[in-house]
Amino acid sequence: MTAARPVTEWITGTLPKVGNRPEENEDATAASADGLRFAVADGATEGWESGPWAARLAAAFVDLPPTPATFPGWLNGARRDWGSRAAAAGPLPWYAVAKQQEGSFATVAGLEVRRSAAAPGWGWRAAAVGDSCLLHARGDALLAAFPLTSPAAFGNRPRLVPSSAEVPCPEPEWLAGRAAPGDLLLLATDAAAARLLDPAALGPALAAVRAGLRTRDPAPVLAWLAAVQTATNDDASLIGIRLPAHEEVP
């Protein structure tokens, strides 16, 4: 059986800090095969294996996006999977046990899109904890940003999702909206998101995403992320999603 074509088009780019190896990248990105669910997450450096925890959160969102009512159970499920992974890894050296007990931490932002019979043709909903962000653009105009809306809103202590049930999780933020064919939806971790919210930098970012979508090559997005890192040496990740007209949808 031939697999169904994805509903949307998307391009993904992620880079580790300058000087780090790819496996040291503590950002994570995820997308569902049908192109309807996406997530980015950013592991906190001070946590225990926060990069893999970020990957677990992003994958969990794409597998089954939570709602306000289901979020506690969704997080418990992600934590159970994380605990099983840790158990399978076997015993740790004594000096690593304390760090593991402190837990892992990450920001996360997830997006789910759906076709709608109502104008303008698409609906979306998003959830976020921390400073990973969603941006909605039409043409060269920014229509929405969530949960942060300006570069000045970013700081050094974002809200984080903990892997340990003994650490309270901040309440997620939720947002829903409508979009039109041709709109771009962008998910970005903090360094990239802060640059996207600079009006002078948005145009080049949108051009890079559109070039990547047109050629199906992430090189333009990776080049833009590398430029972001010249000002802020941080892991940087971006997913750009284009919503097609309904007649383009398989």
JSON list of C-alpha atoms in Angstrom, two decimals:
[
{"chain": "A", "resi": 1, "resn": "MET", "atom": "CA", "xyz": [0.00, 0.00, 0.00]},
{"chain": "A", "resi": 2, "resn": "THR", "atom": "CA", "xyz": [1.32, 3.46, -0.92]},
{"chain": "A", "resi": 3, "resn": "ALA", "atom": "CA", "xyz": [1.55, 5.83, 2.04]},
{"chain": "A", "resi": 4, "resn": "ALA", "atom": "CA", "xyz": [-0.67, 8.91, 1.86]},
{"chain": "A", "resi": 5, "resn": "ARG", "atom": "CA", "xyz": [1.05, 12.15, 0.95]},
{"chain": "A", "resi": 6, "resn": "PRO", "atom": "CA", "xyz": [1.52, 14.63, 3.81]},
{"chain": "A", "resi": 7, "resn": "VAL", "atom": "CA", "xyz": [-1.21, 17.24, 4.07]},
{"chain": "A", "resi": 8, "resn": "THR", "atom": "CA", "xyz": [1.15, 20.20, 4.54]},
{"chain": "A", "resi": 9, "resn": "GLU", "atom": "CA", "xyz": [4.67, 21.09, 3.44]},
{"chain": "A", "resi": 10, "resn": "TRP", "atom": "CA", "xyz": [7.37, 21.69, 6.02]},
{"chain": "A", "resi": 11, "resn": "ILE", "atom": "CA", "xyz": [11.11, 22.21, 6.36]},
{"chain": "A", "resi": 12, "resn": "THR", "atom": "CA", "xyz": [13.18, 21.66, 9.49]},
{"chain": "A", "resi": 13, "resn": "GLY", "atom": "CA", "xyz": [16.55, 22.99, 10.56]},
{"chain": "A", "resi": 14, "resn": "THR", "atom": "CA", "xyz": [18.47, 22.55, 13.81]},
{"chain": "A", "resi": 15, "resn": "LEU", "atom": "CA", "xyz": [22.04, 23.43, 14.80]},
{"chain": "A", "resi": 16, "resn": "PRO", "atom": "CA", "xyz": [24.03, 22.78, 17.99]},
{"chain": "A", "resi": 17, "resn": "LYS", "atom": "CA", "xyz": [25.92, 25.57, 19.69]},
{"chain": "A", "resi": 18, "resn": "VAL", "atom": "CA", "xyz": [28.96, 26.69, 17.71]},
{"chain": "A", "resi": 19, "resn": "GLY", "atom": "CA", "xyz": [31.81, 24.40, 18.72]},
{"chain": "A", "resi": 20, "resn": "ASN", "atom": "CA", "xyz": [29.54, 21.53, 19.79]},
{"chain": "A", "resi": 21, "resn": "ARG", "atom": "CA", "xyz": [28.97, 18.23, 18.03]},
{"chain": "A", "resi": 22, "resn": "PRO", "atom": "CA", "xyz": [25.52, 17.43, 16.56]},
{"chain": "A", "resi": 23, "resn": "GLU", "atom": "CA", "xyz": [24.87, 14.88, 19.31]},
{"chain": "A", "resi": 24, "resn": "GLU", "atom": "CA", "xyz": [25.37, 17.67, 21.89]},
{"chain": "A", "resi": 25, "resn": "ASN", "atom": "CA", "xyz": [22.39, 19.60, 20.49]},
{"chain": "A", "resi": 26, "resn": "GLU", "atom": "CA", "xyz": [19.83, 19.83, 23.32]},
{"chain": "A", "resi": 27, "resn": "ASP", "atom": "CA", "xyz": [17.06, 21.05, 21.00]},
{"chain": "A", "resi": 28, "resn": "ALA", "atom": "CA", "xyz": [14.56, 18.61, 19.52]},
{"chain": "A", "resi": 29, "resn": "THR", "atom": "CA", "xyz": [12.12, 18.80, 16.62]},
{"chain": "A", "resi": 30, "resn": "ALA", "atom": "CA", "xyz": [9.33, 16.42, 15.61]},
{"chain": "A", "resi": 31, "resn": "ALA", "atom": "CA", "xyz": [6.69, 16.19, 12.89]},
{"chain": "A", "resi": 32, "resn": "SER", "atom": "CA", "xyz": [3.94, 13.68, 12.20]},
{"chain": "A", "resi": 33, "resn": "ALA", "atom": "CA", "xyz": [4.10, 11.79, 8.90]},
{"chain": "A", "resi": 34, "resn": "ASP", "atom": "CA", "xyz": [0.78, 13.33, 7.79]},
{"chain": "A", "resi": 35, "resn": "GLY", "atom": "CA", "xyz": [2.05, 16.88, 8.32]},
{"chain": "A", "resi": 36, "resn": "LEU", "atom": "CA", "xyz": [-0.61, 17.86, 10.85]},
{"chain": "A", "resi": 37, "resn": "ARG", "atom": "CA", "xyz": [1.32, 17.88, 14.14]},
{"chain": "A", "resi": 38, "resn": "PHE", "atom": "CA", "xyz": [4.65, 19.49, 14.96]},
{"chain": "A", "resi": 39, "resn": "ALA", "atom": "CA", "xyz": [6.73, 20.31, 18.03]},
{"chain": "A", "resi": 40, "resn": "VAL", "atom": "CA", "xyz": [10.02, 21.84, 19.13]},
{"chain": "A", "resi": 41, "resn": "ALA", "atom": "CA", "xyz": [11.60, 21.53, 22.55]},
{"chain": "A", "resi": 42, "resn": "ASP", "atom": "CA", "xyz": [14.73, 22.92, 24.18]},
{"chain": "A", "resi": 43, "resn": "GLY", "atom": "CA", "xyz": [16.51, 21.00, 26.91]},
{"chain": "A", "resi": 44, "resn": "ALA", "atom": "CA", "xyz": [17.94, 23.00, 29.81]},
{"chain": "A", "resi": 45, "resn": "THR", "atom": "CA", "xyz": [21.71, 22.59, 29.99]},
{"chain": "A", "resi": 46, "resn": "GLU", "atom": "CA", "xyz": [21.72, 22.37, 33.78]},
{"chain": "A", "resi": 47, "resn": "GLY", "atom": "CA", "xyz": [19.44, 19.30, 33.79]},
{"chain": "A", "resi": 48, "resn": "TRP", "atom": "CA", "xyz": [20.29, 15.61, 33.47]},
{"chain": "A", "resi": 49, "resn": "GLU", "atom": "CA", "xyz": [20.20, 14.53, 29.80]},
{"chain": "A", "resi": 50, "resn": "SER", "atom": "CA", "xyz": [17.79, 17.33, 29.03]},
{"chain": "A", "resi": 51, "resn": "GLY", "atom": "CA", "xyz": [18.32, 16.94, 25.28]},
{"chain": "A", "resi": 52, "resn": "PRO", "atom": "CA", "xyz": [16.78, 13.45, 25.24]},
{"chain": "A", "resi": 53, "resn": "TRP", "atom": "CA", "xyz": [14.01, 14.69, 27.56]},
{"chain": "A", "resi": 54, "resn": "ALA", "atom": "CA", "xyz": [13.28, 17.47, 25.05]},
{"chain": "A", "resi": 55, "resn": "ALA", "atom": "CA", "xyz": [13.11, 14.83, 22.31]},
{"chain": "A", "resi": 56, "resn": "ARG", "atom": "CA", "xyz": [10.67, 12.76, 24.41]},
{"chain": "A", "resi": 57, "resn": "LEU", "atom": "CA", "xyz": [8.37, 15.76, 24.92]},
{"chain": "A", "resi": 58, "resn": "ALA", "atom": "CA", "xyz": [8.41, 16.73, 21.24]},
{"chain": "A", "resi": 59, "resn": "ALA", "atom": "CA", "xyz": [7.68, 13.15, 20.17]},
{"chain": "A", "resi": 60, "resn": "ALA", "atom": "CA", "xyz": [4.91, 12.81, 22.76]},
{"chain": "A", "resi": 61, "resn": "PHE", "atom": "CA", "xyz": [3.18, 15.94, 21.46]},
{"chain": "A", "resi": 62, "resn": "VAL", "atom": "CA", "xyz": [3.32, 14.71, 17.88]},
{"chain": "A", "resi": 63, "resn": "ASP", "atom": "CA", "xyz": [2.03, 11.27, 18.92]},
{"chain": "A", "resi": 64, "resn": "LEU", "atom": "CA", "xyz": [-0.94, 12.70, 20.84]},
{"chain": "A", "resi": 65, "resn": "PRO", "atom": "CA", "xyz": [-1.29, 16.46, 21.37]},
{"chain": "A", "resi": 66, "resn": "PRO", "atom": "CA", "xyz": [-2.61, 17.25, 24.85]},
{"chain": "A", "resi": 67, "resn": "THR", "atom": "CA", "xyz": [-5.54, 19.48, 25.71]},
{"chain": "A", "resi": 68, "resn": "PRO", "atom": "CA", "xyz": [-5.96, 21.47, 28.93]},
{"chain": "A", "resi": 69, "resn": "ALA", "atom": "CA", "xyz": [-8.02, 18.58, 30.32]},
{"chain": "A", "resi": 70, "resn": "THR", "atom": "CA", "xyz": [-5.61, 15.81, 29.28]},
{"chain": "A", "resi": 71, "resn": "PHE", "atom": "CA", "xyz": [-2.29, 17.55, 29.93]},
{"chain": "A", "resi": 72, "resn": "PRO", "atom": "CA", "xyz": [-1.65, 16.01, 33.40]},
{"chain": "A", "resi": 73, "resn": "GLY", "atom": "CA", "xyz": [-2.17, 12.48, 32.08]},
{"chain": "A", "resi": 74, "resn": "TRP", "atom": "CA", "xyz": [-0.18, 13.25, 28.92]},
{"chain": "A", "resi": 75, "resn": "LEU", "atom": "CA", "xyz": [2.77, 14.45, 31.02]},
{"chain": "A", "resi": 76, "resn": "ASN", "atom": "CA", "xyz": [2.54, 11.40, 33.26]},
{"chain": "A", "resi": 77, "resn": "GLY", "atom": "CA", "xyz": [2.77, 9.22, 30.16]},
{"chain": "A", "resi": 78, "resn": "ALA", "atom": "CA", "xyz": [5.85, 11.05, 28.92]},
{"chain": "A", "resi": 79, "resn": "ARG", "atom": "CA", "xyz": [7.42, 10.66, 32.35]},
{"chain": "A", "resi": 80, "resn": "ARG", "atom": "CA", "xyz": [6.68, 6.92, 32.42]},
{"chain": "A", "resi": 81, "resn": "ASP", "atom": "CA", "xyz": [8.35, 6.47, 29.05]},
{"chain": "A", "resi": 82, "resn": "TRP", "atom": "CA", "xyz": [11.30, 8.51, 30.29]},
{"chain": "A", "resi": 83, "resn": "GLY", "atom": "CA", "xyz": [11.58, 6.40, 33.44]},
{"chain": "A", "resi": 84, "resn": "SER", "atom": "CA", "xyz": [11.55, 3.20, 31.38]},
{"chain": "A", "resi": 85, "resn": "ARG", "atom": "CA", "xyz": [14.37, 4.56, 29.24]},
{"chain": "A", "resi": 86, "resn": "ALA", "atom": "CA", "xyz": [16.43, 5.38, 32.32]},
{"chain": "A", "resi": 87, "resn": "ALA", "atom": "CA", "xyz": [15.83, 1.93, 33.80]},
{"chain": "A", "resi": 88, "resn": "ALA", "atom": "CA", "xyz": [16.86, 0.23, 30.57]},
{"chain": "A", "resi": 89, "resn": "ALA", "atom": "CA", "xyz": [20.13, 2.17, 30.54]},
{"chain": "A", "resi": 90, "resn": "GLY", "atom": "CA", "xyz": [21.26, 0.35, 33.69]},
{"chain": "A", "resi": 91, "resn": "PRO", "atom": "CA", "xyz": [23.13, 1.63, 36.74]},
{"chain": "A", "resi": 92, "resn": "LEU", "atom": "CA", "xyz": [25.00, 4.93, 36.62]},
{"chain": "A", "resi": 93, "resn": "PRO", "atom": "CA", "xyz": [28.35, 5.93, 38.10]},
{"chain": "A", "resi": 94, "resn": "TRP", "atom": "CA", "xyz": [27.98, 7.27, 41.64]},
{"chain": "A", "resi": 95, "resn": "TYR", "atom": "CA", "xyz": [28.79, 10.82, 40.58]},
{"chain": "A", "resi": 96, "resn": "ALA", "atom": "CA", "xyz": [25.95, 10.82, 38.02]},
{"chain": "A", "resi": 97, "resn": "VAL", "atom": "CA", "xyz": [23.21, 9.50, 40.31]},
{"chain": "A", "resi": 98, "resn": "ALA", "atom": "CA", "xyz": [22.63, 12.80, 42.13]},
{"chain": "A", "resi": 99, "resn": "LYS", "atom": "CA", "xyz": [22.38, 14.69, 38.85]},
{"chain": "A", "resi": 100, "resn": "GLN", "atom": "CA", "xyz": [19.87, 12.18, 37.52]},
{"chain": "A", "resi": 101, "resn": "GLN", "atom": "CA", "xyz": [17.78, 12.50, 40.66]},
{"chain": "A", "resi": 102, "resn": "GLU", "atom": "CA", "xyz": [17.56, 16.26, 40.14]},
{"chain": "A", "resi": 103, "resn": "GLY", "atom": "CA", "xyz": [15.79, 15.49, 36.87]},
{"chain": "A", "resi": 104, "resn": "SER", "atom": "CA", "xyz": [15.64, 16.81, 33.34]},
{"chain": "A", "resi": 105, "resn": "PHE", "atom": "CA", "xyz": [14.01, 20.02, 32.16]},
{"chain": "A", "resi": 106, "resn": "ALA", "atom": "CA", "xyz": [12.90, 21.44, 28.81]},
{"chain": "A", "resi": 107, "resn": "THR", "atom": "CA", "xyz": [10.70, 24.03, 27.18]},
{"chain": "A", "resi": 108, "resn": "VAL", "atom": "CA", "xyz": [8.23, 22.81, 24.57]},
{"chain": "A", "resi": 109, "resn": "ALA", "atom": "CA", "xyz": [5.92, 24.29, 21.94]},
{"chain": "A", "resi": 110, "resn": "GLY", "atom": "CA", "xyz": [3.57, 22.16, 19.87]},
{"chain": "A", "resi": 111, "resn": "LEU", "atom": "CA", "xyz": [1.20, 22.82, 16.99]},
{"chain": "A", "resi": 112, "resn": "GLU", "atom": "CA", "xyz": [-1.71, 20.92, 15.49]},
{"chain": "A", "resi": 113, "resn": "VAL", "atom": "CA", "xyz": [-3.33, 22.06, 12.22]},
{"chain": "A", "resi": 114, "resn": "ARG", "atom": "CA", "xyz": [-6.58, 20.92, 10.63]},
{"chain": "A", "resi": 115, "resn": "ARG", "atom": "CA", "xyz": [-8.53, 21.64, 7.49]},
{"chain": "A", "resi": 116, "resn": "SER", "atom": "CA", "xyz": [-11.70, 23.63, 8.05]},
{"chain": "A", "resi": 117, "resn": "ALA", "atom": "CA", "xyz": [-14.81, 24.13, 5.94]},
{"chain": "A", "resi": 118, "resn": "ALA", "atom": "CA", "xyz": [-15.05, 27.67, 7.31]},
{"chain": "A", "resi": 119, "resn": "ALA", "atom": "CA", "xyz": [-13.06, 30.51, 5.78]},
{"chain": "A", "resi": 120, "resn": "PRO", "atom": "CA", "xyz": [-10.15, 31.02, 5.52]},
{"chain": "A", "resi": 121, "resn": "GLY", "atom": "CA", "xyz": [-9.75, 27.25, 5.32]},
{"chain": "A", "resi": 122, "resn": "TRP", "atom": "CA", "xyz": [-7.42, 26.11, 8.13]},
{"chain": "A", "resi": 123, "resn": "GLY", "atom": "CA", "xyz": [-7.54, 25.98, 11.90]},
{"chain": "A", "resi": 124, "resn": "TRP", "atom": "CA", "xyz": [-4.68, 25.51, 14.33]},
{"chain": "A", "resi": 125, "resn": "ARG", "atom": "CA", "xyz": [-4.13, 25.10, 18.05]},
{"chain": "A", "resi": 126, "resn": "ALA", "atom": "CA", "xyz": [-0.93, 25.35, 20.01]},
{"chain": "A", "resi": 127, "resn": "ALA", "atom": "CA", "xyz": [0.41, 24.65, 23.47]},
{"chain": "A", "resi": 128, "resn": "ALA", "atom": "CA", "xyz": [3.62, 25.89, 25.07]},
{"chain": "A", "resi": 129, "resn": "VAL", "atom": "CA", "xyz": [5.62, 25.87, 28.26]},
{"chain": "A", "resi": 130, "resn": "GLY", "atom": "CA", "xyz": [8.55, 28.25, 28.31]},
{"chain": "A", "resi": 131, "resn": "ASP", "atom": "CA", "xyz": [10.13, 30.28, 25.53]},
{"chain": "A", "resi": 132, "resn": "SER", "atom": "CA", "xyz": [9.88, 27.99, 22.53]},
{"chain": "A", "resi": 133, "resn": "CYS", "atom": "CA", "xyz": [7.41, 29.80, 20.28]},
{"chain": "A", "resi": 134, "resn": "LEU", "atom": "CA", "xyz": [4.90, 29.65, 17.44]},
{"chain": "A", "resi": 135, "resn": "LEU", "atom": "CA", "xyz": [4.66, 32.43, 14.87]},
{"chain": "A", "resi": 136, "resn": "HIS", "atom": "CA", "xyz": [1.97, 32.84, 12.19]},
{"chain": "A", "resi": 137, "resn": "ALA", "atom": "CA", "xyz": [2.91, 34.82, 9.07]},
{"chain": "A", "resi": 138, "resn": "ARG", "atom": "CA", "xyz": [1.00, 35.84, 5.96]},
{"chain": "A", "resi": 139, "resn": "GLY", "atom": "CA", "xyz": [3.07, 37.34, 3.21]},
{"chain": "A", "resi": 140, "resn": "ASP", "atom": "CA", "xyz": [5.68, 39.38, 5.06]},
{"chain": "A", "resi": 141, "resn": "ALA", "atom": "CA", "xyz": [3.35, 40.24, 7.96]},
{"chain": "A", "resi": 142, "resn": "LEU", "atom": "CA", "xyz": [3.41, 38.62, 11.38]},
{"chain": "A", "resi": 143, "resn": "LEU", "atom": "CA", "xyz": [-0.17, 37.88, 12.44]},
{"chain": "A", "resi": 144, "resn": "ALA", "atom": "CA", "xyz": [0.44, 36.14, 15.77]},
{"chain": "A", "resi": 145, "resn": "ALA", "atom": "CA", "xyz": [3.23, 35.12, 18.13]},
{"chain": "A", "resi": 146, "resn": "PHE", "atom": "CA", "xyz": [2.85, 32.76, 21.07]},
{"chain": "A", "resi": 147, "resn": "PRO", "atom": "CA", "xyz": [3.58, 32.56, 23.97]},
{"chain": "A", "resi": 148, "resn": "LEU", "atom": "CA", "xyz": [6.14, 35.41, 23.78]},
{"chain": "A", "resi": 149, "resn": "THR", "atom": "CA", "xyz": [5.60, 38.43, 21.55]},
{"chain": "A", "resi": 150, "resn": "SER", "atom": "CA", "xyz": [8.83, 40.47, 21.64]},
{"chain": "A", "resi": 151, "resn": "PRO", "atom": "CA", "xyz": [12.59, 39.90, 21.93]},
{"chain": "A", "resi": 152, "resn": "ALA", "atom": "CA", "xyz": [12.55, 41.72, 25.27]},
{"chain": "A", "resi": 153, "resn": "ALA", "atom": "CA", "xyz": [10.32, 38.99, 26.74]},
{"chain": "A", "resi": 154, "resn": "PHE", "atom": "CA", "xyz": [13.10, 36.39, 26.62]},
{"chain": "A", "resi": 155, "resn": "GLY", "atom": "CA", "xyz": [15.26, 35.84, 29.67]},
{"chain": "A", "resi": 156, "resn": "ASN", "atom": "CA", "xyz": [17.59, 33.36, 31.32]},
{"chain": "A", "resi": 157, "resn": "ARG", "atom": "CA", "xyz": [14.99, 31.52, 33.40]},
{"chain": "A", "resi": 158, "resn": "PRO", "atom": "CA", "xyz": [12.18, 30.24, 31.16]},
{"chain": "A", "resi": 159, "resn": "ARG", "atom": "CA", "xyz": [9.40, 28.06, 32.50]},
{"chain": "A", "resi": 160, "resn": "LEU", "atom": "CA", "xyz": [10.38, 24.40, 32.11]},
{"chain": "A", "resi": 161, "resn": "VAL", "atom": "CA", "xyz": [8.68, 21.01, 31.98]},
{"chain": "A", "resi": 162, "resn": "PRO", "atom": "CA", "xyz": [10.35, 18.73, 34.58]},
{"chain": "A", "resi": 163, "resn": "SER", "atom": "CA", "xyz": [10.86, 15.01, 34.11]},
{"chain": "A", "resi": 164, "resn": "SER", "atom": "CA", "xyz": [10.35, 14.35, 37.81]},
{"chain": "A", "resi": 165, "resn": "ALA", "atom": "CA", "xyz": [6.83, 14.09, 39.22]},
{"chain": "A", "resi": 166, "resn": "GLU", "atom": "CA", "xyz": [8.21, 15.54, 42.44]},
{"chain": "A", "resi": 167, "resn": "VAL", "atom": "CA", "xyz": [8.79, 18.89, 40.72]},
{"chain": "A", "resi": 168, "resn": "PRO", "atom": "CA", "xyz": [5.64, 20.92, 39.90]},
{"chain": "A", "resi": 169, "resn": "CYS", "atom": "CA", "xyz": [5.13, 21.60, 36.20]},
{"chain": "A", "resi": 170, "resn": "PRO", "atom": "CA", "xyz": [4.13, 25.14, 35.20]},
{"chain": "A", "resi": 171, "resn": "GLU", "atom": "CA", "xyz": [0.70, 25.41, 33.65]},
{"chain": "A", "resi": 172, "resn": "PRO", "atom": "CA", "xyz": [0.92, 25.31, 29.85]},
{"chain": "A", "resi": 173, "resn": "GLU", "atom": "CA", "xyz": [-0.34, 28.19, 27.76]},
{"chain": "A", "resi": 174, "resn": "TRP", "atom": "CA", "xyz": [-2.87, 27.50, 25.01]},
{"chain": "A", "resi": 175, "resn": "LEU", "atom": "CA", "xyz": [-3.86, 29.35, 21.85]},
{"chain": "A", "resi": 176, "resn": "ALA", "atom": "CA", "xyz": [-6.00, 28.60, 18.80]},
{"chain": "A", "resi": 177, "resn": "GLY", "atom": "CA", "xyz": [-6.48, 30.45, 15.54]},
{"chain": "A", "resi": 178, "resn": "ARG", "atom": "CA", "xyz": [-7.37, 30.31, 11.86]},
{"chain": "A", "resi": 179, "resn": "ALA", "atom": "CA", "xyz": [-5.08, 30.46, 8.85]},
{"chain": "A", "resi": 180, "resn": "ALA", "atom": "CA", "xyz": [-5.35, 30.79, 5.09]},
{"chain": "A", "resi": 181, "resn": "PRO", "atom": "CA", "xyz": [-3.74, 28.81, 2.28]},
{"chain": "A", "resi": 182, "resn": "GLY", "atom": "CA", "xyz": [-0.18, 30.02, 1.72]},
{"chain": "A", "resi": 183, "resn": "ASP", "atom": "CA", "xyz": [0.29, 31.11, 5.33]},
{"chain": "A", "resi": 184, "resn": "LEU", "atom": "CA", "xyz": [3.46, 30.06, 7.14]},
{"chain": "A", "resi": 185, "resn": "LEU", "atom": "CA", "xyz": [3.46, 28.67, 10.67]},
{"chain": "A", "resi": 186, "resn": "LEU", "atom": "CA", "xyz": [6.87, 28.69, 12.37]},
{"chain": "A", "resi": 187, "resn": "LEU", "atom": "CA", "xyz": [7.94, 26.78, 15.47]},
{"chain": "A", "resi": 188, "resn": "ALA", "atom": "CA", "xyz": [11.25, 27.89, 16.97]},
{"chain": "A", "resi": 189, "resn": "THR", "atom": "CA", "xyz": [13.36, 27.42, 20.06]},
{"chain": "A", "resi": 190, "resn": "ASP", "atom": "CA", "xyz": [14.38, 30.49, 22.01]},
{"chain": "A", "resi": 191, "resn": "ALA", "atom": "CA", "xyz": [17.36, 31.89, 20.08]},
{"chain": "A", "resi": 192, "resn": "ALA", "atom": "CA", "xyz": [15.59, 31.55, 16.74]},
{"chain": "A", "resi": 193, "resn": "ALA", "atom": "CA", "xyz": [12.25, 32.73, 18.15]},
{"chain": "A", "resi": 194, "resn": "ALA", "atom": "CA", "xyz": [13.74, 35.89, 19.61]},
{"chain": "A", "resi": 195, "resn": "ARG", "atom": "CA", "xyz": [15.30, 36.74, 16.24]},
{"chain": "A", "resi": 196, "resn": "LEU", "atom": "CA", "xyz": [12.03, 36.05, 14.42]},
{"chain": "A", "resi": 197, "resn": "LEU", "atom": "CA", "xyz": [10.30, 38.56, 16.68]},
{"chain": "A", "resi": 198, "resn": "ASP", "atom": "CA", "xyz": [12.72, 41.30, 15.59]},
{"chain": "A", "resi": 199, "resn": "PRO", "atom": "CA", "xyz": [10.81, 43.04, 12.77]},
{"chain": "A", "resi": 200, "resn": "ALA", "atom": "CA", "xyz": [14.03, 43.68, 10.87]},
{"chain": "A", "resi": 201, "resn": "ALA", "atom": "CA", "xyz": [14.94, 39.98, 10.90]},
{"chain": "A", "resi": 202, "resn": "LEU", "atom": "CA", "xyz": [11.57, 38.45, 10.04]},
{"chain": "A", "resi": 203, "resn": "GLY", "atom": "CA", "xyz": [11.80, 39.02, 6.28]},
{"chain": "A", "resi": 204, "resn": "PRO", "atom": "CA", "xyz": [15.08, 37.13, 5.79]},
{"chain": "A", "resi": 205, "resn": "ALA", "atom": "CA", "xyz": [13.78, 34.26, 7.93]},
{"chain": "A", "resi": 206, "resn": "LEU", "atom": "CA", "xyz": [10.58, 33.94, 5.89]},
{"chain": "A", "resi": 207, "resn": "ALA", "atom": "CA", "xyz": [12.62, 34.07, 2.68]},
{"chain": "A", "resi": 208, "resn": "ALA", "atom": "CA", "xyz": [14.86, 31.26, 3.97]},
{"chain": "A", "resi": 209, "resn": "VAL", "atom": "CA", "xyz": [11.86, 29.10, 4.89]},
{"chain": "A", "resi": 210, "resn": "ARG", "atom": "CA", "xyz": [10.19, 29.65, 1.52]},
{"chain": "A", "resi": 211, "resn": "ALA", "atom": "CA", "xyz": [13.43, 28.86, -0.31]},
{"chain": "A", "resi": 212, "resn": "GLY", "atom": "CA", "xyz": [13.80, 25.66, 1.70]},
{"chain": "A", "resi": 213, "resn": "LEU", "atom": "CA", "xyz": [10.21, 24.64, 0.99]},
{"chain": "A", "resi": 214, "resn": "ARG", "atom": "CA", "xyz": [10.60, 25.39, -2.72]},
{"chain": "A", "resi": 215, "resn": "THR", "atom": "CA", "xyz": [13.76, 23.30, -3.11]},
{"chain": "A", "resi": 216, "resn": "ARG", "atom": "CA", "xyz": [13.01, 20.77, -0.34]},
{"chain": "A", "resi": 217, "resn": "ASP", "atom": "CA", "xyz": [16.50, 21.56, 0.95]},
{"chain": "A", "resi": 218, "resn": "PRO", "atom": "CA", "xyz": [17.09, 22.77, 4.54]},
{"chain": "A", "resi": 219, "resn": "ALA", "atom": "CA", "xyz": [20.28, 24.63, 3.54]},
{"chain": "A", "resi": 220, "resn": "PRO", "atom": "CA", "xyz": [18.65, 28.11, 3.49]},
{"chain": "A", "resi": 221, "resn": "VAL", "atom": "CA", "xyz": [17.12, 27.52, 6.93]},
{"chain": "A", "resi": 222, "resn": "LEU", "atom": "CA", "xyz": [20.40, 26.22, 8.32]},
{"chain": "A", "resi": 223, "resn": "ALA", "atom": "CA", "xyz": [22.21, 29.28, 6.93]},
{"chain": "A", "resi": 224, "resn": "TRP", "atom": "CA", "xyz": [19.69, 31.56, 8.65]},
{"chain": "A", "resi": 225, "resn": "LEU", "atom": "CA", "xyz": [20.10, 29.67, 11.93]},
{"chain": "A", "resi": 226, "resn": "ALA", "atom": "CA", "xyz": [23.89, 29.99, 11.64]},
{"chain": "A", "resi": 227, "resn": "ALA", "atom": "CA", "xyz": [23.44, 33.74, 11.28]},
{"chain": "A", "resi": 228, "resn": "VAL", "atom": "CA", "xyz": [21.33, 33.75, 14.45]},
{"chain": "A", "resi": 229, "resn": "GLN", "atom": "CA", "xyz": [24.20, 32.04, 16.26]},
{"chain": "A", "resi": 230, "resn": "THR", "atom": "CA", "xyz": [26.64, 34.81, 15.39]},
{"chain": "A", "resi": 231, "resn": "ALA", "atom": "CA", "xyz": [24.75, 36.96, 17.91]},
{"chain": "A", "resi": 232, "resn": "THR", "atom": "CA", "xyz": [23.62, 34.24, 20.34]},
{"chain": "A", "resi": 233, "resn": "ASN", "atom": "CA", "xyz": [25.64, 31.04, 20.61]},
{"chain": "A", "resi": 234, "resn": "ASP", "atom": "CA", "xyz": [22.84, 28.66, 21.52]},
{"chain": "A", "resi": 235, "resn": "ASP", "atom": "CA", "xyz": [21.26, 25.57, 20.04]},
{"chain": "A", "resi": 236, "resn": "ALA", "atom": "CA", "xyz": [18.84, 26.86, 17.42]},
{"chain": "A", "resi": 237, "resn": "SER", "atom": "CA", "xyz": [15.92, 25.12, 15.74]},
{"chain": "A", "resi": 238, "resn": "LEU", "atom": "CA", "xyz": [13.13, 26.08, 13.36]},
{"chain": "A", "resi": 239, "resn": "ILE", "atom": "CA", "xyz": [10.26, 24.26, 11.65]},
{"chain": "A", "resi": 240, "resn": "GLY", "atom": "CA", "xyz": [8.53, 26.13, 8.83]},
{"chain": "A", "resi": 241, "resn": "ILE", "atom": "CA", "xyz": [5.09, 24.85, 7.72]},
{"chain": "A", "resi": 242, "resn": "ARG", "atom": "CA", "xyz": [3.19, 26.02, 4.63]},
{"chain": "A", "resi": 243, "resn": "LEU", "atom": "CA", "xyz": [-0.57, 25.50, 4.51]},
{"chain": "A", "resi": 244, "resn": "PRO", "atom": "CA", "xyz": [-1.75, 24.56, 1.00]},
{"chain": "A", "resi": 245, "resn": "ALA", "atom": "CA", "xyz": [-5.03, 25.35, -0.70]},
{"chain": "A", "resi": 246, "resn": "HIS", "atom": "CA", "xyz": [-7.57, 22.55, -0.29]},
{"chain": "A", "resi": 247, "resn": "GLU", "atom": "CA", "xyz": [-7.28, 21.61, -3.95]},
{"chain": "A", "resi": 248, "resn": "GLU", "atom": "CA", "xyz": [-3.58, 20.94, -3.33]},
{"chain": "A", "resi": 249, "resn": "VAL", "atom": "CA", "xyz": [-4.31, 18.56, -0.44]},
{"chain": "A", "resi": 250, "resn": "PRO", "atom": "CA", "xyz": [-4.12, 14.87, -1.39]}
]
